[in-house]
Coordinates of C-alpha atoms in Angstrom, one line a residue:
S187 CA 15.6 76.0 4.4
S188 CA 12.7 78.1 5.6
V189 CA 12.1 80.1 8.8
I190 CA 8.7 80.7 10.4
N191 CA 8.6 83.3 13.2
I192 CA 5.8 83.2 15.8
L193 CA 5.0 86.2 17.9
L194 CA 3.3 85.5 21.2
D195 CA 1.1 87.9 23.1
D196 CA 2.4 86.5 26.4
T197 CA 6.1 85.9 26.6
Q198 CA 5.6 83.7 29.7
L199 CA 4.3 81.0 27.3
T200 CA 7.5 80.9 25.2
E201 CA 8.9 77.6 26.6
Q202 CA 5.4 76.0 26.7
V203 CA 4.8 76.8 23.1
K204 CA 8.3 75.6 22.1
A205 CA 7.7 72.3 23.8
E206 CA 4.3 71.9 22.1
L207 CA 5.8 72.7 18.6
Q208 CA 8.6 70.3 19.1
K209 CA 6.0 67.6 19.8
Q210 CA 3.9 68.4 16.8
L211 CA 6.9 69.0 14.4
P212 CA 9.5 66.4 15.4
G213 CA 11.6 66.9 12.3
M214 CA 11.9 70.7 12.7
Q215 CA 14.2 72.7 14.7
V216 CA 12.3 75.0 17.2
Q217 CA 14.1 77.9 18.9
T218 CA 13.0 80.7 21.1
W219 CA 14.4 84.2 20.7
Q220 CA 16.5 83.5 23.8
D221 CA 18.1 80.5 21.9
L222 CA 18.7 82.6 18.8
S223 CA 20.1 85.6 20.6
P224 CA 21.6 85.0 24.0
M225 CA 23.0 88.5 24.0
T226 CA 19.5 90.0 23.7
K227 CA 18.4 87.7 26.6
L228 CA 21.3 89.0 28.6
M229 CA 20.5 92.6 27.7
S230 CA 16.9 92.1 28.6
G231 CA 17.8 90.7 32.0
T232 CA 20.2 93.6 32.6
L233 CA 17.5 96.1 31.7
N234 CA 15.1 94.4 34.1
Q235 CA 17.6 94.6 36.9
M236 CA 18.3 98.3 36.1
S237 CA 14.6 99.0 36.1
F238 CA 14.3 97.4 39.5
I239 CA 17.1 99.5 40.9
F240 CA 15.7 102.6 39.3
V241 CA 12.2 102.0 40.8
F242 CA 13.9 101.3 44.2
I243 CA 15.7 104.6 44.0
I244 CA 12.5 106.4 43.1
L245 CA 10.6 104.8 46.0
L246 CA 13.4 105.7 48.4
A247 CA 13.3 109.3 47.2
L248 CA 9.6 109.2 47.6
A249 CA 10.0 108.1 51.3
F250 CA 12.5 110.9 52.0
G251 CA 10.3 113.4 50.3
I252 CA 7.3 112.4 52.4
I253 CA 9.3 112.5 55.6
N254 CA 10.7 115.9 54.7
T255 CA 7.3 117.3 53.7
M256 CA 5.6 116.1 56.9
L257 CA 8.4 117.2 59.1
M258 CA 8.1 120.7 57.6
A259 CA 4.3 120.5 58.3
V260 CA 5.0 119.6 61.9
L261 CA 7.6 122.3 62.3
D262 CA 5.3 124.9 60.7
R263 CA 2.5 123.9 63.1
T264 CA 4.6 123.6 66.3
R265 CA 2.5 126.2 68.1
E266 CA -0.8 124.7 67.0
I267 CA 0.3 121.2 68.1
G268 CA 1.6 122.5 71.4
M269 CA -1.7 124.3 72.0
L270 CA -3.6 121.1 71.2
L271 CA -1.4 119.1 73.6
S272 CA -1.7 121.8 76.3
I273 CA -5.5 121.8 76.2
G274 CA -5.6 118.0 76.7
M275 CA -5.6 116.4 73.3
N276 CA -3.9 113.0 73.7
Q277 CA -0.8 112.1 71.8
A278 CA -2.6 109.3 69.9
K279 CA -4.9 111.8 68.3
I280 CA -2.0 114.1 67.3
F281 CA -0.2 111.0 65.9
G282 CA -3.3 110.0 64.0
M283 CA -3.7 113.5 62.7
I284 CA -0.3 113.5 61.1
V285 CA -0.6 110.0 59.7
W286 CA -4.1 110.7 58.2
E287 CA -2.8 113.9 56.7
T288 CA 0.0 112.0 55.1
L289 CA -2.3 109.3 53.8
F290 CA -4.7 111.9 52.4
L291 CA -1.9 113.7 50.5
S292 CA -0.6 110.3 49.3
F293 CA -4.0 109.1 48.1
T294 CA -4.4 112.4 46.2
G295 CA -0.9 112.0 44.7
V296 CA -1.6 108.4 43.7
I297 CA -4.8 109.4 41.9
V298 CA -3.2 112.3 40.1
G299 CA -0.2 110.1 39.2
L300 CA -2.4 107.3 37.9
V301 CA -4.5 109.6 35.8
F302 CA -1.3 111.2 34.3
S303 CA 0.4 107.8 33.9
V304 CA -2.5 106.0 32.2
S305 CA -3.2 108.9 29.9
S306 CA 0.4 109.4 28.8
I307 CA 1.0 105.6 28.4
T308 CA -2.2 105.3 26.4
Y309 CA -1.3 108.3 24.2
F310 CA 2.3 107.2 23.5
G311 CA 1.3 103.6 23.3
S312 CA -0.7 104.4 20.2
A313 CA 1.3 107.3 18.8
G314 CA 4.7 105.9 19.7
I315 CA 7.9 107.7 20.7
D316 CA 10.2 108.6 17.8
L317 CA 13.8 107.6 18.5
S318 CA 15.0 108.3 15.0
V319 CA 17.8 110.5 16.4
I320 CA 19.5 107.4 17.7
S321 CA 18.1 105.0 15.1
E322 CA 21.5 103.7 13.9
G323 CA 22.3 102.2 17.3
I324 CA 18.8 100.9 17.8
N325 CA 18.5 99.4 14.3
A326 CA 21.9 97.7 14.9
L327 CA 20.3 95.8 17.8
G328 CA 17.3 94.8 15.7
F329 CA 14.8 97.3 17.2
S330 CA 12.6 99.8 15.6
S331 CA 13.3 103.5 15.9
H332 CA 9.7 103.9 17.2
I333 CA 8.8 102.5 20.5
Y334 CA 5.3 102.0 21.9
P335 CA 5.2 101.9 25.7
K336 CA 2.8 99.6 27.4
L337 CA 2.1 99.0 31.1
D338 CA -0.1 96.2 32.3
A339 CA -2.8 96.8 34.8
D340 CA -0.8 94.6 37.2
F341 CA 1.8 97.3 37.4
Y342 CA -0.7 99.9 38.7
I343 CA -2.3 97.4 41.0
E344 CA 1.1 96.6 42.6
F345 CA 2.6 100.1 42.5
A346 CA -0.3 102.2 43.9
P347 CA -0.6 100.2 47.2
M348 CA 3.2 100.2 47.5
V349 CA 3.2 104.0 47.4
I350 CA 0.5 104.2 50.0
L351 CA 2.4 101.8 52.3
I352 CA 5.6 103.8 51.9
A353 CA 3.6 106.9 52.8
L354 CA 2.2 105.2 55.9
F355 CA 5.6 104.1 57.1
S356 CA 7.2 107.5 56.2
S357 CA 4.5 109.3 58.3
I358 CA 5.6 107.6 61.5
F359 CA 8.8 109.6 62.1
P360 CA 7.1 113.0 61.7
A361 CA 4.2 111.9 63.8
R362 CA 6.5 110.7 66.5
R363 CA 8.3 114.0 66.4
A364 CA 5.0 115.8 66.8
I365 CA 4.0 113.9 69.9
K366 CA 7.4 114.4 71.5
L367 CA 6.8 118.2 71.5
K368 CA 6.6 119.7 75.0
P369 CA 3.4 121.8 75.1
A370 CA 4.9 124.8 77.0
E371 CA 8.0 125.1 74.7
A372 CA 5.9 124.6 71.6
V373 CA 3.4 127.3 72.5
R374 CA 6.2 129.7 73.6
G375 CA 8.6 129.5 70.7
E376 CA 8.3 129.3 66.9

């Protein structure tokens, strides 16, 4: 009895390749890694769900961080905003000023984050991350003690606009707070 392993570049094609091989090799047994190791399939699904929850928590923290930062910016500039309102600047321009400032900071953060992320993933993708400290547990699961992280361009294409949208929505509360300031009180007190 012989075994032939086939490693695909795209795991989305697994079932399609299995069906094609079963057609071409009718006397052979063809199994995917999910068929051979249902526990690994379960672990993979669990890790995907945990990753989704982790990303959601990070994005939620990002939203609260942006709201807090921009509220502090509004509070620090209460007199300035009050002065602008008292000399006749309309509320829409104040609102837009806060939103544009938030978007500018977010675009800058996204660019810096992308540069850092792409460079670190590229470096560790080729050099690898040594997990030999916990190699016994990893080897028992059939994994190597070195991992090579990889993120597809799709991840960046989806994540960067998501961050900008979160920033846009997060800027609304501080901007509304700024336009609700009463000019006389804002100029008088700090």
